[in-house]
Coordinates of C-alpha atoms in Angstrom, one line a residue:
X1 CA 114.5 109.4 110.1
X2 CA 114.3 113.3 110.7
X3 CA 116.7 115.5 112.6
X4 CA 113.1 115.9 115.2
X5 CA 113.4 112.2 115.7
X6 CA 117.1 111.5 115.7
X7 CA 117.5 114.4 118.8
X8 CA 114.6 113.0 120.4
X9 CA 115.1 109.4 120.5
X10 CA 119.3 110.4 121.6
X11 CA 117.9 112.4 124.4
X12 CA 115.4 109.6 125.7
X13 CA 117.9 107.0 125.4
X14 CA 120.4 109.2 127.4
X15 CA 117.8 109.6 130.1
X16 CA 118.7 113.7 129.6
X17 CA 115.8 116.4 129.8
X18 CA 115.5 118.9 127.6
X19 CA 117.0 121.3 129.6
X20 CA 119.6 118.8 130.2
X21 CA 120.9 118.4 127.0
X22 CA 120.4 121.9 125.8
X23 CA 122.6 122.9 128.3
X24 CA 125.2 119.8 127.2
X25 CA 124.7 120.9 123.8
X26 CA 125.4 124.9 124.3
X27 CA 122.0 125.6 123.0
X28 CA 118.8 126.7 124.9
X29 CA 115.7 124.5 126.0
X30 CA 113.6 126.2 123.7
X31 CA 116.0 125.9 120.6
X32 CA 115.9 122.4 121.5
X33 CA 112.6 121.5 121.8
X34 CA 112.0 123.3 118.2
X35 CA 113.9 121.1 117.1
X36 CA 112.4 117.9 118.5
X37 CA 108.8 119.5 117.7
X38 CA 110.1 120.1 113.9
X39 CA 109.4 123.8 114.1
X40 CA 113.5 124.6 113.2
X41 CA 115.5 122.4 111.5
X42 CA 119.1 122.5 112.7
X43 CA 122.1 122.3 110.5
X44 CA 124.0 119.0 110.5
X45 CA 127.0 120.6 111.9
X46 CA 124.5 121.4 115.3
X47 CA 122.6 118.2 114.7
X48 CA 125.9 116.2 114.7
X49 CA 127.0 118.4 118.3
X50 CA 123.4 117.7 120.0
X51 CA 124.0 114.4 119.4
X52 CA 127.2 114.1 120.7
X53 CA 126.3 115.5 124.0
X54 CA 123.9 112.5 124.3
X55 CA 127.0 110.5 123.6
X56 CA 126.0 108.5 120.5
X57 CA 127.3 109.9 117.3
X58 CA 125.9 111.1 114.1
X59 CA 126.3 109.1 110.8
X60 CA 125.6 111.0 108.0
X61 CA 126.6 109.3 104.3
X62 CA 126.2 110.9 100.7
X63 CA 124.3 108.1 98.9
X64 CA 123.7 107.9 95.1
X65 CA 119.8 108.7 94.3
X66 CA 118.1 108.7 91.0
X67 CA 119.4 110.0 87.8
X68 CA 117.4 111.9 85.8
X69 CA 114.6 110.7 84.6
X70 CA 114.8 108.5 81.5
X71 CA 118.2 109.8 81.6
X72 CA 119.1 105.6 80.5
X73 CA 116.4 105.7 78.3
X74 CA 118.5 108.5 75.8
X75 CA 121.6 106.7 76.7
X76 CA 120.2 103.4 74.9
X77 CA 118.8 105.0 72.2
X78 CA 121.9 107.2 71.6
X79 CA 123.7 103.6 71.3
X80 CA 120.6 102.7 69.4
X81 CA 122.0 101.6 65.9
X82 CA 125.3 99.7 67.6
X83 CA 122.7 97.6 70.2
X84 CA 120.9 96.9 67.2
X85 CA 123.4 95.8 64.8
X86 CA 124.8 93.2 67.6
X87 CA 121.3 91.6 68.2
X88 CA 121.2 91.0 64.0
X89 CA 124.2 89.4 64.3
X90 CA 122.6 86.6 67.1
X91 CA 118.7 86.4 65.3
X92 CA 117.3 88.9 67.7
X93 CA 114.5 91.3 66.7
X94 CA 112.2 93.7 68.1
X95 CA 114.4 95.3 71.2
X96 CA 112.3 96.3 74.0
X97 CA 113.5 98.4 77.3
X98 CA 111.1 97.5 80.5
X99 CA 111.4 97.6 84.7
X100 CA 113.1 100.3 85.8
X101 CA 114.5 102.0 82.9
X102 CA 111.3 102.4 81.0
X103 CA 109.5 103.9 83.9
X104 CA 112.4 106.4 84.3
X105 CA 113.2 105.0 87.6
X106 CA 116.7 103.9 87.5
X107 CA 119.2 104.8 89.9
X108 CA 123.3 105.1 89.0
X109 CA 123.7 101.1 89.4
X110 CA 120.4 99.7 87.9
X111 CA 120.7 97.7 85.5
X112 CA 119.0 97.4 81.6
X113 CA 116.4 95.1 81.1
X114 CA 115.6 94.2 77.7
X115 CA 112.6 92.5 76.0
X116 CA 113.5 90.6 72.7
X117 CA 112.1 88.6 70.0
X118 CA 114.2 85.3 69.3
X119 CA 113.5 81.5 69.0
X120 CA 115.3 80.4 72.0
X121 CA 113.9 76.9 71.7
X122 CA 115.3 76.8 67.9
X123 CA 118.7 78.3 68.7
X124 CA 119.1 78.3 72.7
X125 CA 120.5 80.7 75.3
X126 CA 123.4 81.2 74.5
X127 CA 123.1 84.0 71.6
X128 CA 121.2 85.9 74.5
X129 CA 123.7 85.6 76.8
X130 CA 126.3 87.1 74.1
X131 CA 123.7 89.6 72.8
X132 CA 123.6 90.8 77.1
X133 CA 127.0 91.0 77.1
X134 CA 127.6 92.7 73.5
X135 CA 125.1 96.2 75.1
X136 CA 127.3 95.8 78.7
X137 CA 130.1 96.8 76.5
X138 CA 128.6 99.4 74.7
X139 CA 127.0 100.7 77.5
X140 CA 128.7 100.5 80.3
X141 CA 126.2 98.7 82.6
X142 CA 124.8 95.5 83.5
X143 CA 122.6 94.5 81.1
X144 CA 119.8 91.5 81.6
X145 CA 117.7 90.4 78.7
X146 CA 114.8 87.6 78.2
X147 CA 111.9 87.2 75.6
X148 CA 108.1 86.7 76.3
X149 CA 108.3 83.4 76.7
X150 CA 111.2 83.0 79.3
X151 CA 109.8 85.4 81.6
X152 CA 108.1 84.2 84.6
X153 CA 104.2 84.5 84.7
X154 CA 103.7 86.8 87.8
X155 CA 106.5 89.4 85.8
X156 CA 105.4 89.1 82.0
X157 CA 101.7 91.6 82.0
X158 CA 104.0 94.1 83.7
X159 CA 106.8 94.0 81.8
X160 CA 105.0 93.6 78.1
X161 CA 102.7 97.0 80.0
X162 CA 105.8 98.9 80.8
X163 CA 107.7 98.2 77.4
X164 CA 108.9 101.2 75.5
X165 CA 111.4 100.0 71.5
X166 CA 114.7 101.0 71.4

């Protein structure tokens, strides 16, 4: 929601003109309507005071937004040779990044998902499970990892499209 929208729908639901609440506000009508019209932009400190002379309050949160794209992508692969040398150790091959990662998209707490090549129904789960939590240690995040067959129809064409190697 824009500051426009937020002073607007706090004025109607005050019942307060614009003249009203300009005058509540210490600003003039035609500052305010600006403002509700989105032709100035008022700072937060004066967005947070017109507000306030509605009587609701302002909220306003610092939220974490993307990192830098494919800034995961490099971490992986600076950790390359150590995510590597744990899957040898369980029978896994051919390590895979897909989702969110590979298409650059991550945010601070998305997580890794991996693609791999291992004969689950010869040697089970459990070495994937281990192999997960092996690259959460080395990398610090949560880490969720499948093969080609374990993934669910309606997921696998994307995720074997969007699949970049480690």
């Amino acid at each position: 929601m824009d500051a426009s929208t937020l002073i607007k729908e706090a004025r109607t639901r005050a019942g307060l003109t614009q003249a009203q609440l300009a005058h509540a506000a210490g600003t003039s009508q035609p500052t305010l309507s600006a403002y509700e019209s989105g032709a100035k932009s008022p700072s937060v400190r004066t967005l947070d005071r017109i507000v306030r002379a509605t009587g609701a309050s302002l909220d306003v949160r610092l939220r974490a937004g993307p990192i830098a794209r494919g800034e995961l992508l490099a971490h992986l692969r600076e950790h390359g040779t150590e995510i590597r040398n744990a899957a040898r150790k369980r029978r896994i091959r051919s390590i895979r990044v897909f989702g969110s990662t590979a298409r650059g998209e991550e945010t601070p707490t998305s997580d890794v998902d991996l693609l791999v090549e291992f004969n689950a129904a010869k040697h089970g789960v459990l070495p994937l499970a281990g192999f997960a939590a092996d690259v959460r240690t080395i990398i610090g995040r949560d880490v969720d990892v499948t093969t080609t067959s374990l993934l669910r129809d309606e997921v696998r064409t994307s995720a074997l499209a969007e699949a970049v190697p480690l």
